Amino acid sequence: MLTEAQTLFRPSAEKRRILLVEDEPINQEILRAYLEDSYEILVAPSGAEALELLHAQYETLSLILLDLNLPDIHGLELLRRIKEDSRSSRLSVIVMTADSEAEVDSLTLGAIDFIPKPYPQQKVVLARIMRTIELSEDRDTLSHTERDHLTGLYNRDFFYRYVIQLDAHHKDLPTDAVVLDVNHFHTINERYGKRYGDELLRRLAGWMLSRLEREGGIACRSKADTFLVYWPHREDYDALLEELSEYLDADMGSKGHVRLRMGVYADADKSLDAERRFDRAKLAADTVKESASNAVGRYDRSLHEAELLSEQLIESFPDAIRRREFQVYYQPKFNVRPDSPVLHSAEALVRWKHPALGMVSPGVFIPLFEKSGLIQTLDQYVWAEAAAQIRRWKESFGVTLPVSVNVSRVDLFDPLLKEKLRGIVEDNGLGFGELLLEITESAYAEDSRQLVEAVRQLRALGFRIEMDDFGSGYSSLSMLSALPIDILKLDIRFIRSAFAEHRDTRLLDTVVRLAGAYALPVVAEGVETAEQVAALRAAGCRFVQGYYFSRPLPAGEFERFIEERIRQEASFQND
Ligand code: C2E
Ligand code: CA
Ligand code: CA
């Protein structure tokens, strides 16, 4: 059973709130009696109290009724302050005064109407107030459209404003912040057309709206295929998602199944910003991103701890860079064509020796830094370290060992990227062929044009590009010929599934052969066993990286591989 509070949990059901700034009890009483049935009245008997209330509640107010005779400051001064503060300036103010002279001043300062003192009849006062509120709401609606054109749901700005209003009226009602997402919506769009995609979103929104109609709550479309819902706490999200999914599938016809993903931050903490509450719901939704069926992720204790850790890592980043807590490790890549494999190059992988947390894995902080924009600073640090290392090895061993560094998607949007990399290479007296760039496959998949152009320019400069993580699910083999790459690096998962319980290397063989047809050398990563090396070599894969040869090592330890290669070469010459 739904409670009354739940069925009423929508903005249109609430009484509008009016702030009455008035010090005389008798006037307070009269206006209260006039207005109480239609409006909720907050009373401030002084200018100071009015400002305080405004500060805390400005988003929930619909109107201010202002007496000009206040005990502390003049009403006109208060009016000026209200109109000066960008948070309260949109609020309509009706001035109440017996002094007709003051009317002009009030108008100039931005008051919208007057109510003379002594007060006129109740219905006159009510009519003025109602008209003023209507006008100001129309004005709000005109200046930003409240609703999303496609779906008829609120747009994001209004949605957040209403969340705050609802909170003000239902302080103690437990509420949930929910994010709803269509998995792989872009694929649906690509495959069946934008019109079909739009129709799907409209149907989804229609279903949502009818639920909200019955059960209370509000929703918005925050991005293409992401919806936010704010409503009274409930438990039945799994069932809800199934129901919605069946509803959508019924209309898909032969087009198959729409997969949905939901993130729930249940009984959300109302002391947090609304945005922050929905960020948590989004975090929860991301935990079920890879799920093959409809899935609900919940914001729980472990996510909360992860969130705290993220904050801690982001906060300690500037110090970490300054104190050189990041260290670059090197993992060898071997050429497995010759009978005994030969060291070919290395990949630079960053490590963080955090003073409080110990060794932190890049798997934890890289995605975090990619989101928060810190990755560029870190990557440049790693590139410079790696380049300096190549130079030192050149000096001490007299050989060049090319090192590949990871370049994030975010880096590719940096207009200065080319110049930064050029600077690093030139400062260390290296050739462009000595510092290889690994760019993850997924970078090519999204809005690729700009990124592909950035990569093209790097290549034109002389850099060689490895496509990292190939096979992790974004690009197709047919794209390979069109992309600016020099080396194909098979994703670790690719190798894993080929050598899983039922060994099946057919796909692997095909990919390596195809890469050969495009004259692309292949690196396999995550290679752990001799069996894997043998199979890869048989398939025609030239380079292998993985624990089979070595884990990533600090530069000093890595040197044994260089020394070994020098010995190999010497004995080859002696033969
Ligand atoms: P990645 O570029 O795909 O790097 C390969 C990861 O697989 C490394 O993890 C490596 O230690 C691990 N690995 C290598 N061989 C094996 C193996 O045989 N078995 C298994 N199970 N794992 C193996 P790591 O060092 O933890 O790095 C994780 C990811 O973090 C990297 O994946 C890369 O995406 C990112 N990353 C690391 N360093 C940097 C960096 O300096 N900049 C950027 N942007 N990303 C980096
Ligand atoms: Ca890599
Ligand atoms: Ca990789």
Coordinates of C-alpha atoms and ligand atoms in Angstrom, one line a residue:
M1 CA 0.0 0.0 0.0
L2 CA 1.2 3.5 -0.8
T3 CA 0.9 6.1 1.8
E4 CA -0.7 9.4 1.2
A5 CA 2.7 11.1 1.4
Q6 CA 3.9 8.9 -1.4
T7 CA 1.0 9.5 -3.7
L8 CA 1.5 13.2 -3.1
F9 CA 5.2 13.1 -3.8
R10 CA 5.3 15.4 -6.8
P11 CA 5.8 19.1 -7.1
S12 CA 2.4 20.0 -8.6
A13 CA 0.8 18.6 -5.5
E14 CA 2.6 20.9 -3.1
K15 CA 1.3 24.2 -1.7
R16 CA 3.5 27.0 -3.0
R17 CA 5.7 28.5 -0.3
I18 CA 5.6 32.2 0.5
L19 CA 8.0 34.1 2.7
L20 CA 6.3 36.8 4.7
V21 CA 8.6 39.4 6.0
E22 CA 6.6 41.3 8.6
D23 CA 7.2 42.3 12.2
E24 CA 3.8 43.2 13.4
P25 CA 1.9 40.3 14.9
I26 CA -1.5 41.6 13.9
N27 CA -0.4 41.9 10.2
Q28 CA 1.1 38.4 10.4
E29 CA -2.2 37.1 11.7
I30 CA -4.3 38.7 9.1
L31 CA -2.2 37.5 6.2
R32 CA -2.0 34.0 7.6
A33 CA -5.7 33.9 7.9
Y34 CA -6.1 35.1 4.3
L35 CA -3.5 32.8 2.8
E36 CA -3.1 29.7 4.9
D37 CA -5.6 27.5 2.9
S38 CA -3.9 28.0 -0.4
Y39 CA -0.2 28.6 0.6
E40 CA 2.4 27.5 3.0
I41 CA 3.6 30.6 4.9
L42 CA 7.1 31.1 6.4
V43 CA 7.3 34.2 8.6
A44 CA 10.4 36.3 9.2
P45 CA 9.8 39.2 11.7
S46 CA 13.1 41.0 10.8
G47 CA 15.4 41.6 7.9
A48 CA 18.1 39.5 9.4
E49 CA 15.8 36.5 9.8
A50 CA 14.5 37.0 6.3
L51 CA 18.0 36.8 4.9
E52 CA 18.7 33.7 6.9
L53 CA 15.6 32.0 5.7
L54 CA 16.3 33.0 2.2
H55 CA 19.8 31.7 2.3
A56 CA 18.6 28.3 3.4
Q57 CA 15.3 28.0 1.5
Y58 CA 15.5 30.2 -1.6
E59 CA 15.0 27.3 -3.9
T60 CA 11.7 26.3 -2.3
L61 CA 10.1 29.7 -2.3
S62 CA 7.6 31.0 -4.8
L63 CA 7.1 34.5 -3.6
I64 CA 8.2 37.1 -1.0
L65 CA 5.7 39.5 0.7
L66 CA 7.8 42.3 2.1
D67 CA 6.8 44.9 4.7
L68 CA 8.9 48.1 4.3
N69 CA 8.9 48.9 8.0
L70 CA 11.2 46.4 9.6
P71 CA 12.8 46.7 13.0
D72 CA 16.4 46.2 11.8
I73 CA 16.9 47.2 8.2
H74 CA 14.8 49.2 5.8
G75 CA 12.6 47.1 3.6
L76 CA 14.0 48.8 0.5
E77 CA 17.5 47.8 1.6
L78 CA 16.4 44.2 2.0
L79 CA 14.8 44.3 -1.4
R80 CA 18.1 45.5 -2.9
R81 CA 20.0 42.7 -1.3
I82 CA 17.4 40.1 -2.5
K83 CA 17.7 41.3 -6.1
E84 CA 21.5 41.5 -5.9
D85 CA 22.0 37.9 -4.8
S86 CA 21.9 35.7 -7.9
R87 CA 20.3 32.9 -5.9
S88 CA 17.3 34.9 -4.8
S89 CA 17.0 37.5 -7.6
R90 CA 14.6 35.3 -9.6
L91 CA 12.0 35.5 -6.7
S92 CA 9.1 37.8 -7.1
V93 CA 8.6 40.3 -4.3
I94 CA 5.4 42.1 -3.5
V95 CA 5.9 45.1 -1.3
M96 CA 3.3 46.0 1.4
T97 CA 3.2 49.6 2.4
A98 CA 1.0 52.4 3.5
D99 CA 3.4 54.9 1.9
S100 CA 2.5 55.4 -1.7
E101 CA 5.7 57.4 -2.2
A102 CA 7.7 54.2 -1.6
E103 CA 6.0 52.4 -4.4
V104 CA 8.2 54.0 -7.1
D105 CA 11.4 53.2 -5.3
S106 CA 10.3 49.6 -4.8
L107 CA 9.5 49.3 -8.5
T108 CA 12.9 50.6 -9.5
L109 CA 14.5 48.1 -7.1
G110 CA 12.7 45.2 -8.8
A111 CA 9.5 44.7 -6.8
I112 CA 6.7 43.3 -9.0
D113 CA 3.6 44.5 -7.3
F114 CA 2.1 46.2 -4.2
I115 CA -0.4 45.5 -1.6
P116 CA -1.5 48.6 0.2
K117 CA -1.9 48.8 4.0
P118 CA -4.4 48.5 5.5
Y119 CA -5.0 45.3 3.5
P120 CA -7.8 45.0 1.0
Q121 CA -10.3 42.2 1.1
Q122 CA -9.0 38.6 1.2
K123 CA -10.0 37.8 -2.4
V124 CA -8.1 40.9 -3.7
V125 CA -4.9 39.9 -1.9
L126 CA -5.3 36.2 -3.0
A127 CA -5.9 37.2 -6.7
R128 CA -2.8 39.4 -6.7
I129 CA -0.6 36.7 -5.2
M130 CA -1.9 34.0 -7.5
R131 CA -1.3 36.1 -10.6
T132 CA 2.2 37.0 -9.5
I133 CA 3.2 33.5 -8.9
E134 CA 1.7 32.3 -12.2
L135 CA 3.5 35.1 -14.0
S136 CA 6.9 34.2 -12.5
E137 CA 6.4 30.5 -13.1
D138 CA 5.6 31.2 -16.7
R139 CA 8.7 33.4 -16.9
D140 CA 10.8 30.5 -15.6
T141 CA 9.3 28.1 -18.1
L142 CA 9.9 30.5 -20.9
S143 CA 13.5 31.2 -20.0
H144 CA 14.4 27.5 -19.8
T145 CA 12.2 24.8 -21.0
E146 CA 11.2 22.8 -18.1
R147 CA 10.6 19.6 -20.1
D148 CA 12.7 17.5 -22.4
H149 CA 11.1 17.8 -25.9
L150 CA 11.5 14.2 -26.8
T151 CA 10.2 12.5 -23.7
G152 CA 8.1 15.0 -21.9
L153 CA 10.1 14.4 -18.7
Y154 CA 11.7 17.2 -16.8
N155 CA 15.1 18.4 -18.0
R156 CA 17.9 18.1 -15.6
D157 CA 18.1 21.6 -14.2
F158 CA 14.4 21.6 -13.3
F159 CA 14.6 18.1 -12.0
Y160 CA 17.3 19.0 -9.5
R161 CA 15.3 22.1 -8.4
Y162 CA 12.2 20.0 -7.8
V163 CA 14.3 17.4 -5.9
I164 CA 15.2 20.2 -3.5
Q165 CA 11.6 21.4 -3.2
L166 CA 10.4 17.9 -2.5
D167 CA 13.0 17.5 0.2
A168 CA 11.9 20.6 1.9
H169 CA 8.3 19.3 2.1
H170 CA 9.1 15.7 3.0
K171 CA 12.1 15.9 5.3
D172 CA 11.5 12.6 6.9
L173 CA 10.2 10.5 4.0
P174 CA 12.9 8.1 2.9
T175 CA 13.6 8.6 -0.8
D176 CA 15.6 6.8 -3.5
A177 CA 17.8 8.4 -6.1
V178 CA 17.7 6.1 -9.2
V179 CA 19.6 6.1 -12.5
L180 CA 18.2 4.1 -15.4
D181 CA 20.2 3.4 -18.5
V182 CA 19.7 1.5 -21.8
N183 CA 22.7 -0.7 -22.4
H184 CA 24.4 -0.1 -25.7
F185 CA 21.9 2.5 -26.8
H186 CA 24.3 3.8 -29.4
T187 CA 24.3 0.3 -31.1
I188 CA 20.5 0.3 -31.2
N189 CA 20.6 3.7 -32.8
E190 CA 23.2 2.6 -35.3
R191 CA 21.4 -0.6 -36.2
Y192 CA 17.8 0.5 -36.3
G193 CA 18.1 4.2 -36.9
K194 CA 17.7 7.3 -34.8
R195 CA 14.0 7.4 -35.2
Y196 CA 13.6 4.0 -33.7
G197 CA 16.0 4.9 -30.9
D198 CA 13.9 8.0 -30.1
E199 CA 10.7 5.9 -30.1
L200 CA 12.3 3.5 -27.6
L201 CA 13.2 6.4 -25.3
R202 CA 9.7 7.9 -25.6
R203 CA 8.1 4.6 -24.7
L204 CA 10.4 4.2 -21.8
A205 CA 9.6 7.7 -20.6
G206 CA 5.9 7.1 -21.1
W207 CA 6.0 4.0 -18.9
M208 CA 8.0 6.0 -16.2
L209 CA 5.5 8.8 -16.3
S210 CA 2.5 6.5 -15.7
R211 CA 4.3 4.9 -12.7
L212 CA 5.1 8.4 -11.3
E213 CA 1.5 9.4 -11.9
R214 CA 0.3 6.6 -9.7
E215 CA 3.1 6.3 -7.2
G216 CA 4.5 9.8 -6.8
G217 CA 8.0 11.0 -7.6
I218 CA 9.7 12.9 -10.5
A219 CA 12.0 11.9 -13.4
C220 CA 14.2 13.5 -16.0
R221 CA 16.2 12.6 -19.0
S222 CA 19.7 13.6 -18.1
K223 CA 21.6 12.4 -21.2
A224 CA 20.7 10.6 -24.4
D225 CA 19.7 7.4 -22.8
T226 CA 20.1 8.1 -19.1
F227 CA 17.1 8.8 -16.9
L228 CA 17.0 10.0 -13.3
V229 CA 14.1 9.1 -10.9
Y230 CA 13.5 10.5 -7.5
W231 CA 10.7 8.9 -5.5
P232 CA 9.8 7.4 -2.2
H233 CA 11.9 4.5 -1.0
R234 CA 10.9 1.0 -2.3
E235 CA 12.5 -2.4 -2.5
D236 CA 11.1 -3.9 -5.7
Y237 CA 13.6 -2.6 -8.2
D238 CA 14.4 -6.0 -9.8
A239 CA 10.8 -6.7 -10.5
L240 CA 10.3 -3.1 -11.7
L241 CA 13.1 -3.4 -14.2
E242 CA 11.8 -6.7 -15.5
E243 CA 8.4 -5.3 -16.0
L244 CA 9.8 -2.3 -17.9
S245 CA 12.0 -4.5 -20.0
E246 CA 9.1 -6.7 -21.0
Y247 CA 7.0 -3.7 -21.8
L248 CA 9.7 -2.4 -24.1
D249 CA 10.4 -5.8 -25.7
A250 CA 6.8 -6.3 -26.5
D251 CA 7.2 -3.5 -29.1
M252 CA 10.7 -4.5 -30.3
G253 CA 9.2 -7.2 -32.6
S254 CA 12.0 -9.0 -34.3
K255 CA 14.5 -6.5 -33.1
G256 CA 15.4 -8.5 -30.0
H257 CA 15.9 -7.6 -26.5
V258 CA 16.5 -4.2 -24.8
R259 CA 18.8 -4.5 -21.9
L260 CA 18.5 -2.1 -19.0
R261 CA 20.7 -1.1 -16.2
M262 CA 19.7 0.6 -13.0
G263 CA 21.6 2.1 -10.2
V264 CA 19.9 2.7 -6.9
Y265 CA 21.0 4.9 -4.0
A266 CA 18.3 3.9 -1.6
D267 CA 17.2 6.1 1.3
A268 CA 19.5 8.8 -0.1
D269 CA 21.2 11.1 2.4
K270 CA 19.4 14.4 2.0
S271 CA 22.2 16.4 3.4
L272 CA 24.1 15.8 0.2
D273 CA 23.7 17.9 -2.9
A274 CA 21.1 16.4 -5.2
E275 CA 23.7 15.9 -7.9
R276 CA 26.0 14.1 -5.5
R277 CA 23.1 11.7 -4.6
F278 CA 22.6 10.8 -8.3
D279 CA 26.4 10.4 -8.8
R280 CA 26.2 7.7 -6.2
A281 CA 23.3 6.1 -8.1
K282 CA 25.4 6.3 -11.2
L283 CA 28.3 4.6 -9.5
A284 CA 26.0 1.8 -8.5
A285 CA 24.7 1.5 -12.1
D286 CA 28.3 1.2 -13.3
T287 CA 28.9 -1.8 -11.2
V288 CA 26.5 -3.8 -13.4
K289 CA 27.7 -2.3 -16.7
E290 CA 29.1 -5.6 -17.9
S291 CA 26.1 -7.6 -17.0
A292 CA 24.6 -9.7 -19.8
S293 CA 21.0 -9.3 -18.6
N294 CA 19.0 -6.6 -17.0
A295 CA 20.6 -5.6 -13.8
V296 CA 20.2 -3.4 -10.7
G297 CA 23.3 -2.1 -8.9
R298 CA 23.0 -0.7 -5.4
Y299 CA 25.0 1.9 -3.7
D300 CA 26.2 0.1 -0.6
R301 CA 28.9 0.2 2.0
S302 CA 31.6 -1.1 -0.3
L303 CA 30.9 1.5 -2.9
H304 CA 30.9 4.1 -0.2
E305 CA 34.3 2.9 0.8
A306 CA 35.5 3.0 -2.8
E307 CA 34.2 6.5 -3.1
L308 CA 36.1 7.6 0.0
L309 CA 39.2 5.9 -1.4
S310 CA 38.8 7.7 -4.7
E311 CA 38.5 11.0 -2.9
Q312 CA 41.6 10.3 -0.9
L313 CA 43.6 9.3 -4.0
I314 CA 42.5 12.5 -5.9
E315 CA 43.4 14.6 -3.0
S316 CA 46.8 13.2 -2.5
F317 CA 47.7 13.4 -6.2
P318 CA 49.4 16.8 -6.3
D319 CA 51.7 15.8 -3.4
A320 CA 52.4 12.4 -5.0
I321 CA 53.6 14.1 -8.2
R322 CA 55.7 16.5 -6.2
R323 CA 57.2 13.8 -4.0
R324 CA 57.8 11.4 -7.0
E325 CA 55.7 8.7 -5.5
F326 CA 54.8 7.4 -9.0
Q327 CA 57.3 5.0 -10.4
V328 CA 57.6 3.6 -13.8
Y329 CA 58.0 -0.2 -14.2
Y330 CA 59.0 -2.0 -17.4
Q331 CA 57.6 -5.2 -18.8
P332 CA 59.5 -6.8 -21.7
K333 CA 58.1 -7.6 -25.1
F334 CA 59.8 -10.5 -26.8
N335 CA 60.1 -11.3 -30.4
V336 CA 59.1 -15.0 -30.5
R337 CA 59.9 -15.6 -34.2
P338 CA 63.5 -16.7 -33.7
D339 CA 64.1 -20.1 -32.0
S340 CA 65.1 -18.5 -28.8
P341 CA 63.0 -15.4 -28.2
V342 CA 64.7 -12.0 -28.3
L343 CA 64.0 -9.0 -26.2
H344 CA 62.4 -6.5 -28.5
S345 CA 61.0 -3.6 -26.5
A346 CA 59.2 -2.8 -23.2
E347 CA 56.0 -1.3 -22.0
A348 CA 56.1 1.4 -19.3
L349 CA 53.5 0.8 -16.6
V350 CA 53.1 3.2 -13.8
R351 CA 53.0 2.2 -10.1
W352 CA 52.0 4.3 -7.1
K353 CA 53.9 3.9 -3.8
H354 CA 51.4 5.8 -1.7
P355 CA 52.7 6.8 1.8
A356 CA 49.6 5.7 3.6
L357 CA 48.0 3.1 1.4
G358 CA 51.1 1.3 0.1
M359 CA 51.2 0.0 -3.5
V360 CA 48.1 1.2 -5.3
S361 CA 47.3 -0.6 -8.6
P362 CA 46.9 1.4 -11.8
G363 CA 43.7 -0.5 -12.3
V364 CA 42.4 1.5 -9.4
F365 CA 43.7 5.0 -10.0
I366 CA 44.0 5.2 -13.8
P367 CA 40.2 5.1 -14.5
L368 CA 39.7 7.5 -11.6
F369 CA 42.3 10.0 -13.0
E370 CA 40.8 9.6 -16.5
K371 CA 37.4 10.8 -15.1
S372 CA 38.8 13.6 -13.0
G373 CA 41.2 15.0 -15.6
L374 CA 44.4 14.2 -13.6
I375 CA 45.5 11.6 -16.1
Q376 CA 47.2 14.2 -18.4
T377 CA 49.6 15.3 -15.7
L378 CA 50.4 11.7 -14.8
D379 CA 50.8 10.5 -18.3
Q380 CA 53.2 13.3 -19.1
Y381 CA 55.2 12.5 -16.0
V382 CA 55.4 8.8 -17.1
W383 CA 56.3 9.7 -20.7
A384 CA 59.1 11.9 -19.5
E385 CA 60.4 9.3 -17.1
A386 CA 60.3 6.6 -19.8
A387 CA 62.1 8.8 -22.3
A388 CA 64.8 9.6 -19.8
Q389 CA 65.2 5.9 -19.1
I390 CA 65.6 5.1 -22.7
R391 CA 68.3 7.7 -22.9
R392 CA 70.1 6.3 -19.9
W393 CA 70.0 2.8 -21.2
K394 CA 71.3 4.0 -24.5
E395 CA 74.2 5.7 -22.6
S396 CA 75.1 2.8 -20.4
F397 CA 74.5 -0.1 -22.7
G398 CA 75.0 1.4 -26.1
V399 CA 71.7 -0.1 -27.4
T400 CA 68.3 1.4 -28.1
L401 CA 65.4 -0.3 -26.4
P402 CA 62.2 1.1 -27.6
V403 CA 59.6 1.7 -24.9
S404 CA 55.9 2.1 -25.4
V405 CA 53.9 4.4 -23.2
N406 CA 50.2 4.5 -22.6
V407 CA 48.3 7.4 -24.1
S408 CA 44.8 8.0 -22.7
R409 CA 41.8 8.9 -24.7
V410 CA 41.7 12.2 -22.7
D411 CA 45.3 13.0 -23.9
L412 CA 44.2 12.9 -27.5
F413 CA 41.9 15.9 -27.0
D414 CA 44.8 18.0 -25.8
P415 CA 45.7 20.4 -28.7
L416 CA 49.3 20.6 -27.4
L417 CA 49.7 16.8 -27.2
K418 CA 51.9 16.7 -30.4
E419 CA 54.2 19.4 -29.1
K420 CA 54.5 17.9 -25.6
L421 CA 55.5 14.6 -27.0
R422 CA 57.9 16.1 -29.5
G423 CA 59.5 18.1 -26.6
I424 CA 59.9 15.0 -24.5
V425 CA 61.5 13.0 -27.4
E426 CA 63.8 15.9 -28.4
D427 CA 64.9 16.8 -24.9
N428 CA 66.2 13.3 -24.5
G429 CA 67.9 13.2 -27.9
L430 CA 65.7 10.3 -29.0
G431 CA 64.2 9.4 -32.4
F432 CA 60.4 9.3 -32.8
G433 CA 60.7 5.5 -33.4
E434 CA 62.0 4.9 -29.9
L435 CA 59.0 6.0 -27.9
L436 CA 56.0 4.0 -29.0
L437 CA 52.5 5.1 -28.2
E438 CA 49.8 2.6 -27.0
I439 CA 46.3 3.9 -27.6
T440 CA 43.4 1.9 -26.4
E441 CA 41.0 0.5 -28.9
S442 CA 38.0 2.1 -27.2
A443 CA 39.5 5.6 -27.9
Y444 CA 39.0 4.9 -31.6
A445 CA 35.4 3.7 -31.1
E446 CA 33.8 6.9 -29.7
D447 CA 33.3 10.0 -31.8
S448 CA 36.4 8.9 -33.6
R449 CA 36.9 11.6 -36.2
Q450 CA 38.8 14.0 -34.0
L451 CA 40.7 11.3 -32.3
V452 CA 41.7 9.6 -35.4
E453 CA 42.9 12.9 -36.7
A454 CA 45.0 13.5 -33.6
V455 CA 46.6 10.0 -34.0
R456 CA 47.2 10.7 -37.7
Q457 CA 49.2 13.8 -36.8
L458 CA 51.3 11.9 -34.2
R459 CA 52.1 9.4 -36.8
A460 CA 52.9 12.0 -39.4
L461 CA 55.5 13.3 -36.9
G462 CA 57.1 9.8 -36.9
F463 CA 55.6 8.1 -33.9
R464 CA 54.5 4.5 -34.2
I465 CA 51.1 3.6 -32.8
E466 CA 50.1 0.4 -31.1
M467 CA 46.4 -0.2 -30.8
D468 CA 46.0 -1.5 -27.2
D469 CA 43.4 -3.8 -25.9
F470 CA 42.3 -5.0 -29.4
G471 CA 39.4 -7.4 -29.1
S472 CA 38.0 -6.0 -25.9
G473 CA 34.8 -5.4 -27.8
Y474 CA 34.6 -2.1 -29.5
S475 CA 36.1 -2.2 -33.0
S476 CA 35.7 -4.6 -35.7
L477 CA 38.4 -6.2 -37.8
S478 CA 37.1 -4.4 -40.9
M479 CA 38.0 -1.0 -39.2
L480 CA 41.6 -1.9 -39.0
S481 CA 42.5 -0.9 -42.6
A482 CA 41.0 2.5 -42.1
L483 CA 42.8 3.4 -38.8
P484 CA 46.2 4.9 -38.4
I485 CA 48.0 2.2 -36.5
D486 CA 51.3 0.3 -36.9
I487 CA 51.0 -2.5 -34.4
L488 CA 48.0 -4.5 -33.1
K489 CA 48.0 -5.4 -29.5
L490 CA 45.6 -8.2 -28.6
D491 CA 43.7 -7.7 -25.4
I492 CA 44.5 -9.9 -22.4
R493 CA 40.9 -11.1 -22.3
F494 CA 41.3 -12.3 -25.9
I495 CA 44.1 -14.6 -25.0
R496 CA 42.3 -15.7 -21.9
S497 CA 39.2 -16.9 -23.7
A498 CA 41.2 -18.6 -26.4
F499 CA 43.0 -20.6 -23.7
A500 CA 40.1 -21.1 -21.3
E501 CA 38.9 -24.5 -20.2
H502 CA 37.9 -25.5 -23.7
R503 CA 40.9 -24.3 -25.7
D504 CA 39.7 -22.7 -28.9
T505 CA 42.2 -20.7 -30.8
R506 CA 40.3 -20.3 -34.0
L507 CA 39.4 -16.7 -33.5
L508 CA 42.9 -15.9 -32.4
D509 CA 44.3 -17.6 -35.5
T510 CA 41.9 -15.6 -37.7
V511 CA 42.7 -12.3 -36.1
V512 CA 46.4 -12.8 -36.4
R513 CA 46.1 -13.9 -40.0
L514 CA 43.9 -10.8 -40.8
A515 CA 46.3 -8.5 -39.2
G516 CA 49.0 -10.1 -41.4
A517 CA 46.8 -9.3 -44.4
Y518 CA 46.9 -5.6 -43.4
A519 CA 50.7 -6.0 -42.7
L520 CA 50.2 -5.2 -39.1
P521 CA 52.5 -7.0 -36.6
V522 CA 50.7 -8.4 -33.6
V523 CA 51.7 -8.3 -29.9
A524 CA 49.9 -10.6 -27.6
E525 CA 49.7 -9.5 -24.0
G526 CA 48.9 -11.3 -20.8
V527 CA 50.7 -14.4 -22.0
E528 CA 51.4 -16.7 -19.1
T529 CA 52.3 -20.2 -20.3
A530 CA 54.7 -21.9 -22.7
E531 CA 51.7 -23.5 -24.4
Q532 CA 50.3 -20.0 -25.2
V533 CA 53.6 -18.8 -26.6
A534 CA 53.8 -21.9 -28.8
A535 CA 50.2 -21.4 -30.1
L536 CA 50.7 -17.7 -30.7
R537 CA 54.0 -18.3 -32.6
A538 CA 52.3 -21.0 -34.7
A539 CA 49.5 -18.6 -35.5
G540 CA 52.0 -16.0 -36.8
C541 CA 52.1 -13.6 -33.8
R542 CA 55.4 -11.9 -33.7
F543 CA 55.6 -10.3 -30.2
V544 CA 54.7 -11.6 -26.8
Q545 CA 54.3 -9.8 -23.5
G546 CA 53.3 -11.3 -20.2
Y547 CA 54.2 -13.0 -17.0
Y548 CA 55.6 -16.0 -19.0
F549 CA 58.6 -13.8 -19.7
S550 CA 58.3 -11.3 -16.8
R551 CA 56.1 -9.2 -14.6
P552 CA 56.6 -5.4 -15.0
L553 CA 59.9 -4.6 -13.1
P554 CA 61.6 -1.5 -11.8
A555 CA 64.2 -0.1 -14.3
G556 CA 67.1 -1.5 -12.3
E557 CA 65.8 -5.0 -12.3
F558 CA 64.7 -4.8 -15.9
E559 CA 68.3 -4.3 -16.9
R560 CA 69.1 -8.0 -16.8
F561 CA 66.9 -8.5 -19.9
I562 CA 69.1 -5.9 -21.7
E563 CA 72.3 -7.6 -20.6
E564 CA 70.9 -10.9 -21.7
R565 CA 70.1 -9.6 -25.1
I566 CA 73.6 -8.1 -25.5
R567 CA 75.0 -11.5 -24.6
Q568 CA 72.7 -13.2 -27.1
E569 CA 73.8 -10.9 -29.8
A570 CA 77.5 -11.3 -29.0
S571 CA 77.2 -15.1 -29.1
F572 CA 75.2 -14.8 -32.4
Q573 CA 78.1 -12.9 -33.9
N574 CA 80.7 -15.3 -32.5
D575 CA 78.8 -18.3 -34.1
Ligands
C2E1 P1 47.4 -2.3 -20.1 O1 48.0 -1.2 -20.9 O2 46.5 -3.2 -20.9 O3 48.6 -3.1 -19.4 C1 48.6 -4.4 -19.3 C2 48.3 -4.8 -17.9 O4 48.3 -6.3 -17.8 C3 49.3 -4.4 -16.9 O5 48.6 -4.2 -15.7 C4 50.2 -5.6 -16.7 O6 50.9 -5.6 -15.4 C5 49.2 -6.7 -16.8 N1 49.9 -7.9 -17.2 C6 51.0 -8.1 -18.0 N2 51.2 -9.3 -18.2 C7 50.3 -10.1 -17.6 C8 50.0 -11.5 -17.5 O7 50.7 -12.3 -18.0 N3 49.0 -11.9 -16.8 C9 48.2 -10.9 -16.2 N4 47.1 -11.4 -15.4 N5 48.4 -9.6 -16.3 C10 49.4 -9.2 -17.0 P2 48.8 -2.9 -14.8 O8 50.3 -2.5 -14.8 O9 48.1 -3.1 -13.5 O10 48.1 -1.7 -15.6 C11 46.7 -1.8 -15.8 C12 46.3 -0.8 -16.8 O11 46.5 0.5 -16.3 C13 47.0 -0.8 -18.1 O12 46.5 -1.8 -18.9 C14 46.8 0.5 -18.6 O13 45.5 0.6 -19.2 C15 46.8 1.4 -17.4 N6 48.1 2.0 -17.2 C16 49.2 1.6 -16.6 N7 50.1 2.5 -16.6 C17 49.6 3.6 -17.3 C18 50.1 4.9 -17.6 O14 51.3 5.3 -17.4 N8 49.2 5.7 -18.3 C19 48.0 5.3 -18.6 N9 47.2 6.2 -19.2 N10 47.5 4.1 -18.3 C20 48.3 3.3 -17.6
CA2 CA 49.1 -0.7 -22.6
CA3 CA 46.3 -3.7 -22.9

